[in-house]
XYZ file of C-alpha atoms in Angstrom:
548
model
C -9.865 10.087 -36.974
C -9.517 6.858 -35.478
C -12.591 5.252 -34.772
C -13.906 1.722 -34.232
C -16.934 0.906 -36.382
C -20.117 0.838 -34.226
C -22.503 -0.750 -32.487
C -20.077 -2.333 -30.800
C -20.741 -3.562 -26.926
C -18.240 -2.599 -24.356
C -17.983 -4.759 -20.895
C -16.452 -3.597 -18.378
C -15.455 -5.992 -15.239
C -14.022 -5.223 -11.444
C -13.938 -6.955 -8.436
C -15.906 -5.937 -5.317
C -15.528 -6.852 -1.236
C -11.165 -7.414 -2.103
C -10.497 -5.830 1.098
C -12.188 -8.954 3.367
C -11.516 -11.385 0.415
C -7.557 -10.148 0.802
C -7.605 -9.867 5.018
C -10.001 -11.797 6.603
C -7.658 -14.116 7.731
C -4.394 -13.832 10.148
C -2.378 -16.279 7.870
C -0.065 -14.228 5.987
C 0.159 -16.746 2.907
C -3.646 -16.828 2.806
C -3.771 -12.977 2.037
C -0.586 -13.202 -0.717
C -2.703 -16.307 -2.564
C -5.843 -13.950 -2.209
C -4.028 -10.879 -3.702
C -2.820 -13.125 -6.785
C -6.406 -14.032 -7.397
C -7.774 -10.909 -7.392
C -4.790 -9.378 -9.645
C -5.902 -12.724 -11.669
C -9.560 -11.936 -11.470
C -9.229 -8.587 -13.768
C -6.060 -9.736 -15.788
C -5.044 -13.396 -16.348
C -8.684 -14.683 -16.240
C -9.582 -11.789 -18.837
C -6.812 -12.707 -21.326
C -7.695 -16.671 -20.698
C -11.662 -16.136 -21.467
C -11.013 -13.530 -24.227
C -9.156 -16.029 -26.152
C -11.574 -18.611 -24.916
C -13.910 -17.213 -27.689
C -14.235 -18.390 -31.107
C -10.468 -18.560 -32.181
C -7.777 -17.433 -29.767
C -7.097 -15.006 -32.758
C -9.863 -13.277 -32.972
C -8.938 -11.259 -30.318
C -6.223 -8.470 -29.788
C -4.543 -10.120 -26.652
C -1.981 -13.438 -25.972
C -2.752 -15.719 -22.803
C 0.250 -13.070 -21.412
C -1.780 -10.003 -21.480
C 0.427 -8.516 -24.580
C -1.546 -6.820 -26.764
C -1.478 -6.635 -30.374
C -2.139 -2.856 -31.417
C -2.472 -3.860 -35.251
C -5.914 -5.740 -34.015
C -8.720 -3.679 -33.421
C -12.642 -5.319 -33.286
C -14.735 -5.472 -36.394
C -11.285 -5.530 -39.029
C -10.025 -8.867 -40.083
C -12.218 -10.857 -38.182
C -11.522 -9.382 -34.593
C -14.658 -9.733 -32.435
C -13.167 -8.672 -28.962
C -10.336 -6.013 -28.327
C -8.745 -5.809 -24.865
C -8.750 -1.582 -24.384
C -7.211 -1.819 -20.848
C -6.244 -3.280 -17.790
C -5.335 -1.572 -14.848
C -6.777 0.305 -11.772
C -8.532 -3.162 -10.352
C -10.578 -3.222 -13.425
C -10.493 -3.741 -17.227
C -12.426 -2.750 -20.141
C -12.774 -4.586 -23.636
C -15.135 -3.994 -26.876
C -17.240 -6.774 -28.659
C -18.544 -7.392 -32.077
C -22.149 -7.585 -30.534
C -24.226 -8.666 -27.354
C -24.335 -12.502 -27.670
C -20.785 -12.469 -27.706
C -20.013 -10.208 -24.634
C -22.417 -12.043 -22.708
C -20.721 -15.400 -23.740
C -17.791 -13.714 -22.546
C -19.390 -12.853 -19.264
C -20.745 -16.726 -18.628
C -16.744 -18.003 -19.503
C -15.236 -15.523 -17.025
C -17.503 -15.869 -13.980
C -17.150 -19.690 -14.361
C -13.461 -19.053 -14.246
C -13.380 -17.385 -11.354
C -15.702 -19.507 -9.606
C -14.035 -22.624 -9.998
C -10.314 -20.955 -8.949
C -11.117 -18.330 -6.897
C -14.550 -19.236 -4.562
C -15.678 -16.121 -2.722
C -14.204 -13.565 -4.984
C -17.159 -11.648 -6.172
C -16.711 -9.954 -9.873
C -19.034 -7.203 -11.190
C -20.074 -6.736 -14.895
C -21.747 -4.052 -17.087
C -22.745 -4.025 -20.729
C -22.564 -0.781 -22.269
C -24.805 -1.017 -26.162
C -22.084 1.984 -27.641
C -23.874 3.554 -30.669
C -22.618 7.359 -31.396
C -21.283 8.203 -28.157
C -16.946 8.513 -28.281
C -15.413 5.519 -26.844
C -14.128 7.379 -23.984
C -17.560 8.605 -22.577
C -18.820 5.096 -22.629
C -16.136 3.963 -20.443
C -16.833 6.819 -17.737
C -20.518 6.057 -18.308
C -20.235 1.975 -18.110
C -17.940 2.875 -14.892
C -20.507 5.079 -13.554
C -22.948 1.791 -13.781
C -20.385 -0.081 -12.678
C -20.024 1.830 -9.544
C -23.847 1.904 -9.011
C -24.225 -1.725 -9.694
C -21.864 -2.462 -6.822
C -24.052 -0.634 -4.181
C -26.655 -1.871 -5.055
C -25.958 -5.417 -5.545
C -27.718 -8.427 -4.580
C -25.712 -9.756 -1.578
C -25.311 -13.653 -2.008
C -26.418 -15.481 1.125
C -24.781 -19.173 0.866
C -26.044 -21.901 3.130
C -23.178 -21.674 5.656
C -23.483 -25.295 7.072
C -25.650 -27.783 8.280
C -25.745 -29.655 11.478
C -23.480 -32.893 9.985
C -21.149 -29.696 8.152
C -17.542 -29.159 9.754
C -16.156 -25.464 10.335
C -13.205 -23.807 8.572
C -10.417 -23.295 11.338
C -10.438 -19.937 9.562
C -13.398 -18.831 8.175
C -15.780 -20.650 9.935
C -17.234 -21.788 6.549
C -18.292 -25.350 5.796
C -14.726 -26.979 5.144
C -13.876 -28.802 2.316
C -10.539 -29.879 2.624
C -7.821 -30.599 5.040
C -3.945 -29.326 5.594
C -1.816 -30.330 8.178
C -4.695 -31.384 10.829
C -6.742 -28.121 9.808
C -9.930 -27.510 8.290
C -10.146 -25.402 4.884
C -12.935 -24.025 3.256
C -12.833 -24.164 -0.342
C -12.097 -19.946 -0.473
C -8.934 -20.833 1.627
C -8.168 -24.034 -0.029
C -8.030 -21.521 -3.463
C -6.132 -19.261 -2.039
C -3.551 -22.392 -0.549
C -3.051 -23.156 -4.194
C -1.845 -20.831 -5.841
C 0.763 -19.784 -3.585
C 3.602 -21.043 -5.925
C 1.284 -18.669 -8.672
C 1.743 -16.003 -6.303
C 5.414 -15.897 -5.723
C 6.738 -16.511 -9.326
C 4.361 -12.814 -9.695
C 6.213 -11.681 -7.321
C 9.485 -12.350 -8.552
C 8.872 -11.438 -12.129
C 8.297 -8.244 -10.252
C 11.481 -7.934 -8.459
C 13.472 -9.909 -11.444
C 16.746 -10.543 -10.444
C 17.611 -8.527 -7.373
C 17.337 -11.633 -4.750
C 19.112 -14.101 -6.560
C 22.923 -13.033 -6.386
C 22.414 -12.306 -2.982
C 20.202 -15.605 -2.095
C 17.909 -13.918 -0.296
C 13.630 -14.289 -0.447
C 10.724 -13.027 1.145
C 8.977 -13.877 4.537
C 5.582 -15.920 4.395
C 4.067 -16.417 7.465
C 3.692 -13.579 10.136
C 6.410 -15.105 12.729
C 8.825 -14.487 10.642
C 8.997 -10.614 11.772
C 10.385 -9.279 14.471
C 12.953 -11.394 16.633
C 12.525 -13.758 19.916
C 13.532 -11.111 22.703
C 14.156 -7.777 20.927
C 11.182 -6.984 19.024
C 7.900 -8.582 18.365
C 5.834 -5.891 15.836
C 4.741 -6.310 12.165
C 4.202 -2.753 10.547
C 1.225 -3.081 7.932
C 1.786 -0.465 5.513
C -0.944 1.053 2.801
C -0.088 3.639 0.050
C -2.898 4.773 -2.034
C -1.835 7.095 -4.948
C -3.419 10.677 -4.980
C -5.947 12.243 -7.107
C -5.597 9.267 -10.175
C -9.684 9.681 -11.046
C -8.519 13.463 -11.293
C -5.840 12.176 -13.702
C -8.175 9.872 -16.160
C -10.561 12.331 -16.477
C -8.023 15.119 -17.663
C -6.942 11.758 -19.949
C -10.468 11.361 -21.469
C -10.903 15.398 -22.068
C -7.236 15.375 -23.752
C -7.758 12.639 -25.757
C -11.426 11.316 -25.571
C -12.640 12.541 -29.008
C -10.937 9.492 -31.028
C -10.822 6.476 -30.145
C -7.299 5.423 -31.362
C -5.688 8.319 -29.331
C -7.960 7.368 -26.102
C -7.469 3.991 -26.236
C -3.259 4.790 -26.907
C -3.745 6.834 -23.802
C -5.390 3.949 -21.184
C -2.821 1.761 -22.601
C 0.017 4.088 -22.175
C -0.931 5.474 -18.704
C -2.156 2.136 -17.082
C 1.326 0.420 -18.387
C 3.161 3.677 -16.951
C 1.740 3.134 -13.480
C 2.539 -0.702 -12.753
C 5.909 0.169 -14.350
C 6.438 3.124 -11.640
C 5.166 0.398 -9.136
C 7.575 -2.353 -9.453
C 10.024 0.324 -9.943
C 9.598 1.527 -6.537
C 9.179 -1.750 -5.326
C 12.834 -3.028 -7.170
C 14.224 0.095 -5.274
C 12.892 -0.619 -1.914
C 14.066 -4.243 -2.079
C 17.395 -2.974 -3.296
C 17.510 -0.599 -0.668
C 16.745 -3.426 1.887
C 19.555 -5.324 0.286
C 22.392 -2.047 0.812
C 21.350 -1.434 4.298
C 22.373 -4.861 5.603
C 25.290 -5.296 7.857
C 27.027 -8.126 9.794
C 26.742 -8.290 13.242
C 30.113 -10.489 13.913
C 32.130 -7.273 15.942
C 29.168 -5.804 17.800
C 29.488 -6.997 21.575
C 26.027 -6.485 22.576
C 24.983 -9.427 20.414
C 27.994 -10.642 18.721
C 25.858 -13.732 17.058
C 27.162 -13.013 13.596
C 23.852 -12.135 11.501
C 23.518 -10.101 9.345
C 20.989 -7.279 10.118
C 19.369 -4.918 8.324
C 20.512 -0.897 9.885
C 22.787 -3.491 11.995
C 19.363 -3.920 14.167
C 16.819 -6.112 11.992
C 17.924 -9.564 11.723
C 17.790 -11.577 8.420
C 16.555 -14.893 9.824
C 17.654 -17.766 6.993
C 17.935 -15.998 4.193
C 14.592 -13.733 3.970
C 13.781 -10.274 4.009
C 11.555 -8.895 6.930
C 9.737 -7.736 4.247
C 6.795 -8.739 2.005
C 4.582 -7.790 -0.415
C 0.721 -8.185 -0.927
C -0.763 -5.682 -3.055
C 1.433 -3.956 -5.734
C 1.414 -3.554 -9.101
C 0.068 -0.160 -9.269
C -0.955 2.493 -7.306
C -2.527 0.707 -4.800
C 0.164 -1.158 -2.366
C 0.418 -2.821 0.958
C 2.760 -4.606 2.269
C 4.098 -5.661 5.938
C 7.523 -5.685 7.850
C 9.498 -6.233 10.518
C 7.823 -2.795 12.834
C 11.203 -1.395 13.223
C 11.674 -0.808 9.404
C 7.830 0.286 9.206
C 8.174 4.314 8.895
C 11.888 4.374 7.122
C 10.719 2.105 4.120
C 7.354 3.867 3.896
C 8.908 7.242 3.517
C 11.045 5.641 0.814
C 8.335 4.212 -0.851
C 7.005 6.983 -1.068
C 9.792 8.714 -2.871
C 10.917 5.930 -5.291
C 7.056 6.595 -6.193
C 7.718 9.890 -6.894
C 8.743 9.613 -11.278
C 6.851 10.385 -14.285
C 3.615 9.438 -15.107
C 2.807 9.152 -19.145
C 0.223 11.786 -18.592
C 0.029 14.131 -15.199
C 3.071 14.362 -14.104
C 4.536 12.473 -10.789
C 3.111 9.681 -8.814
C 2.503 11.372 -5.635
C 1.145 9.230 -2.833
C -0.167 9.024 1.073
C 0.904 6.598 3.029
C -0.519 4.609 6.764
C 1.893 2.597 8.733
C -0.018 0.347 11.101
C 2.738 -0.947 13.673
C 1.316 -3.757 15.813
C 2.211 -7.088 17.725
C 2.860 -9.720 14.762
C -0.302 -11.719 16.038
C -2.526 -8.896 16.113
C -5.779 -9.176 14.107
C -4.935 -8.409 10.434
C -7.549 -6.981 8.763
C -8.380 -4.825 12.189
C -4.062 -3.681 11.415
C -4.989 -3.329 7.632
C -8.096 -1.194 8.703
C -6.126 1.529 10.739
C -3.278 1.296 8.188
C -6.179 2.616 5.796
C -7.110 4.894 7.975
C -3.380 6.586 8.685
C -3.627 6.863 4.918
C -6.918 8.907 4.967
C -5.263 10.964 7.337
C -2.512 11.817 5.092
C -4.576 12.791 2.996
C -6.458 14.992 4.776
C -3.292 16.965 5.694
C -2.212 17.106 2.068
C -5.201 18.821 0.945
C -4.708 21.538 3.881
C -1.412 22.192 2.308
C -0.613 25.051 -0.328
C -2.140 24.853 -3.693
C 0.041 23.502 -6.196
C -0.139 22.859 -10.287
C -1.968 19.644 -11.746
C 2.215 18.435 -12.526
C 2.943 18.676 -8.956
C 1.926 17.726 -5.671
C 2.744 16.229 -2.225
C 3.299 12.796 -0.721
C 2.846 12.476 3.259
C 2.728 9.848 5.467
C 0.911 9.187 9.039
C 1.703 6.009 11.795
C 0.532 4.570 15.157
C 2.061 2.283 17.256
C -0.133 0.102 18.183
C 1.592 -1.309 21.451
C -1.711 -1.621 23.616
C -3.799 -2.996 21.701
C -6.773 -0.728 19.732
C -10.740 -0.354 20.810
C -11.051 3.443 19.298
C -11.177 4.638 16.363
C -7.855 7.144 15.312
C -9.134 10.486 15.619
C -10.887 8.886 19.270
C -7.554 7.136 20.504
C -5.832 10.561 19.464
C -8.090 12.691 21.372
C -7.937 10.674 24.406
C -4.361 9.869 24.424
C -2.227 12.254 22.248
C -4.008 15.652 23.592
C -2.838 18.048 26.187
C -5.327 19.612 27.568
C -4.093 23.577 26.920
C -1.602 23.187 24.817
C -2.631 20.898 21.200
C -1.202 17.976 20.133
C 1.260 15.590 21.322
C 1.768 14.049 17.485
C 2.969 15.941 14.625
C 1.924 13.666 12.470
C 0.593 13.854 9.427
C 3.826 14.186 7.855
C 4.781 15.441 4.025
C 7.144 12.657 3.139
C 9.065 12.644 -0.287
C 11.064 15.160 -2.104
C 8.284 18.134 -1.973
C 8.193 20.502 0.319
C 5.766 23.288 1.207
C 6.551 26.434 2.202
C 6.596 27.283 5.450
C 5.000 23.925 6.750
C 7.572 22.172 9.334
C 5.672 18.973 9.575
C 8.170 17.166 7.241
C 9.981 13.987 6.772
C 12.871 15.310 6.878
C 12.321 17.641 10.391
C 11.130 14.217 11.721
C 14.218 12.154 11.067
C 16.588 15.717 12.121
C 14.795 15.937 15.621
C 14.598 11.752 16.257
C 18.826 11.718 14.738
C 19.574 14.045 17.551
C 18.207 11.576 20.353
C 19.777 8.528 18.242
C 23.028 9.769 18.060
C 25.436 7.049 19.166
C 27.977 9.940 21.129
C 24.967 12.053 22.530
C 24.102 12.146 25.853
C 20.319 10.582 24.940
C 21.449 7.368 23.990
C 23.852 6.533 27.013
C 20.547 7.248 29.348
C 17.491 5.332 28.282
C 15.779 6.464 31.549
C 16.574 10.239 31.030
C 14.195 9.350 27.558
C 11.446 8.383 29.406
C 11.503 10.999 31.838
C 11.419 13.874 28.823
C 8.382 11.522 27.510
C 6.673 11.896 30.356
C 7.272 16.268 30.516
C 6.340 16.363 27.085
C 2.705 14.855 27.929
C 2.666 17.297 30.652
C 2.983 20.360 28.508
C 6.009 22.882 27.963
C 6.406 24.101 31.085
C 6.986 20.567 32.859
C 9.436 20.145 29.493
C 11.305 23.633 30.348
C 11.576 22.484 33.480
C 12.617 19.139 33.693
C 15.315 20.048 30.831
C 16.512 22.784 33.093
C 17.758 20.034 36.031
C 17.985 16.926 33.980
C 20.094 18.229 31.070
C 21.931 21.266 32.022
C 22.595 23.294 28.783
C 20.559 20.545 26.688
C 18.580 21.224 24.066
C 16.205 19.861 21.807
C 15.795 19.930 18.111
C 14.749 24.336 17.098
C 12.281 24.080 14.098
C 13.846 27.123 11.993
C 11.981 29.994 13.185
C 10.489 28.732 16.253
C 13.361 29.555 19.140
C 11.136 27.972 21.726
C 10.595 24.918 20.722
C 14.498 24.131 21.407
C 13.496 24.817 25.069
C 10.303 23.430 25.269
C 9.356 20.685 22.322
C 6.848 22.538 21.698
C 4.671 24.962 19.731
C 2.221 25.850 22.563
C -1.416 26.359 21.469
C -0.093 24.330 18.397
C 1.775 20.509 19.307
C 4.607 18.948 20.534
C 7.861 18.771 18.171
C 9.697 16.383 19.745
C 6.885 13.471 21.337
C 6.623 11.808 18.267
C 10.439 11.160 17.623
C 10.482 9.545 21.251
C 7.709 7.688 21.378
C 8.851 6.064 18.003
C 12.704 5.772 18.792
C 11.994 1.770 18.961
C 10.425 1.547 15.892
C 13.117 3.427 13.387
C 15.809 1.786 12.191
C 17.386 4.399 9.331
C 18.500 2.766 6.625
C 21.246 3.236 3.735
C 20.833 7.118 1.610
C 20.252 4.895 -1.437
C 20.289 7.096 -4.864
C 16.804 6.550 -6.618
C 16.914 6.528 -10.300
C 17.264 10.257 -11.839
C 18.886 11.296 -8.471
C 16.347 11.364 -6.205
């Protein structure tokens, strides 16, 4: 058996509060440079204070975050060993205390002299007997515990002859272009450059035949009299604790084979990631089209679905969080739903252990200027809701699962919370729901469940279709919109004289619904693809890797 030689003292480091650090401010770059530093925070910084100690190699590790699998602590002079990183967090083994706590002083010094305001949490874990393995759940555990019960820091915030951030309304430090920074701002100002070459090494090569790049500031999306929305999207892989802790039973008895596994599965994940994230770009790419013969705009650019314009060479499309299973990113509204849903698919390939990466996903679509963490907080919440709904679905083996996806359109403005808003405004009062969202999304299905992706885009095809009568008459749309709020009768009704003979979309084994939209007691079929026909754009049926 493979086992490291103990005592040995494992430290285990995370970041805490990302979600304000990342948000908190309605400059776009300002969230990409804080989502580099807190990637940094639990990688680069690690690597850079690891081989900060004693020689650079006594350590199992390079200033890249390659590690050397030969090197393992306590053989050949190796005091520190690197066991993961991934998951927001990383774990590493010393020769003894002093050292880890050297460690410790080198990293939080680090990170507060590049990244002010990003708080980091530590634990020291003294492993005698126990397997490796359990120590990491335990130190985790601690870890966990440590962050609710933290000491909050309370900075002096200013004094009477102190000037005010123009966005944080912290004592500023600097100035840019005539406004005030504080020095958490200023931070995340400067590594912007940092942030994009990430990016790209992500993406590698796809944008450079094509010369195309990546929005970075908000009023870039949407376009001056069509469209003015940002979607914020969040996808948050499922049950991933469930999948570590089948990892540590599997493997947890020897430490070689458990530390193989972290290594294996965290390196598995961020390669899924930026594979989804290659294919979404790509897919971006595909679907654009020139507009030079349309004669409704007939201004030559090139738009993505022939609807989204590319405005000098960028994407309506960028980025924050990815890397692993945990992504957001915005986009021009009307792509919002379409490149979740793919997202969500291109997500959908092999994990090293567990099977496929199957997700939830909450689509946030809002006026670009809208606050953005109160966008990020409701795309969070559409997530939660997905998730929800996948749980309510039939049981299926630890290999295989569901993805889903939920959305609001956020074209008012929001004071509620969702499941509020949705009882005040997307309830009939007799008949259920006017939303049938939660949607699966991906390539699984369930059986017998016709809240699907793929019913979605069927029923909202049908009222897009250029040589249907629905198109030609924008004011016969609103009309239905307004009998589908009123219930199935109104709907049976006002199909009867508006659209002689005209149906809407049947969901297989529900005749009625053709007459009415609706499943009455149940919801509406057909309100959602209405109320969102100004928000989907579909996009090219690119071919995902292993013909998905």
């Amino acid at each position: 058996m493979g086992q490291r030689a103990r005592p040995l003292v494992l430290t285990v480091v995370d970041t805490t509060g990302i979600q304000e650090y990342i948000f908190n401010s309605n400059k776009l770059q300002h969230s990409i440079g804080a989502s580099y530093l807190v990637d940094w925070a639990t990688h680069g910084a690690v690597y850079e204070s690891l081989r900060q100690l004693e020689e650079g190699s006594a350590t199992n590790v390079d200033g890249n975050g390659a590690i050397d699998a030969a090197k393992e602590v306590g053989v050949n002079g190796v005091t520190s060993e690197l066991i993961y990183a991934g998951g927001g967090n990383a774990a590493m083994l010393f020769r003894d205390s002093p050292l880890a706590h050297q460690f410790a002083r080198t990293l939080t010094r680090r990170v507060l002299d590049k990244a002010p305001g990003l708080n980091l949490v530590l634990v020291h874990y003294e492993l005698a007997s126990e397997p490796l393995a359990i120590a990491v759940q335990q130190a985790l555990k601690q870890l966990a515990r440590k962050k609710l019960n933290r000491r909050h820091a309370t900075p002096l915030l200013g004094l009477g002859v102190t000037a005010a951030c123009n966005y944080t309304g912290l004592p500023a430090v600097a100035e840019d272009d005539g406004r005030l920074l504080s020095a958490e701002i200023e931070a995340k100002a400067k590594v912007i450059g940092d942030a994009n070459r990430r990016l790209s090494d992500a993406v590698g090569t796809l944008l450079l035949g094509a010369q195309l790049d990546f929005i970075y500031d908000f009023d870039q999306l949407g376009s001056k009299g069509e469209s003015s929305y940002m979607a914020v999207v969040h996808i948050d892989g499922n049950g991933m604790g469930r999948r570590v802790e089948g990892l540590v039973r599997e493997y947890g008895k020897d430490d070689d084979a458990y530390i193989h596994a972290m290594r294996s599965f965290a390196a598995s994940v961020h390669s899924v990631a930026d594979r989804a994230l290659q294919e979404s770009v790509r897919l971006l790419q595909i679907a654009i089209e020139r507009d030079g013969d349309d004669q409704k705009r007939g201004d030559g650019k090139e738009r993505i679905g022939g609807v989204v314009p590319v405005n000098d060479d960028r994407l309506p499309f960028r980025p924050i969080v990815f890397g692993g299973d945990d992504i957001t990113f915005v986009c021009d509204g009307r792509l919002g739903l379409t490149l979740a849903e793919f997202y969500l698919r291109m997500l959908e390939q092999e994990l090293w252990y567990g099977g496929k990466l199957y997700a939830r996903a909450g689509v946030a679509v809002v006026k670009s200027h809208y606050p953005f963490a109160r966008a990020y907080e409701l795309a969070e919440e559409l997530a939660g809701s997905a998730k929800q709904f996948i749980r309510e679905q039939p049981a299926v083996s630890e290999e295989h699962g569901y993805s889903a996806m939920d959305w609001h359109f956020g074209v008012n403005g929001l004071v509620l919370g969702l499941n509020a808003l949705r009882a005040r405004d997307y309830q009939h009062p007799t008949s259920g729901a006017l939303h049938m969202r939660p949607l699966l999304a991906g390539s699984a299905e369930a059986p017998g469940v016709w809240r699907t992706w793929s019913t979605f885009e069927a029923i909202i095809d049908g009222f897009c279709d250029e040589n249907g009568e629905w198109v030609q008459n924008r004011s016969k749309l609103k009309r239905l919109r307004r009998a589908l709020r009123d219930g199935p009768d109104a709907t049976e009704q006002f199909l009867r004289v508006a659209t002689p003979g005209r149906r809407l979309y049947e969901v297989p084994g529900m005749p009625d619904t053709a007459e009415t939209g609706w499943i009455d007691g149940d919801r509406s079929t057909s309100f959602d693809a209405v109320e969102a026909l100004d928000f989907y754009v579909p996009l090219a049926r690119a071919t995902a890797p292993g013909g998905v």
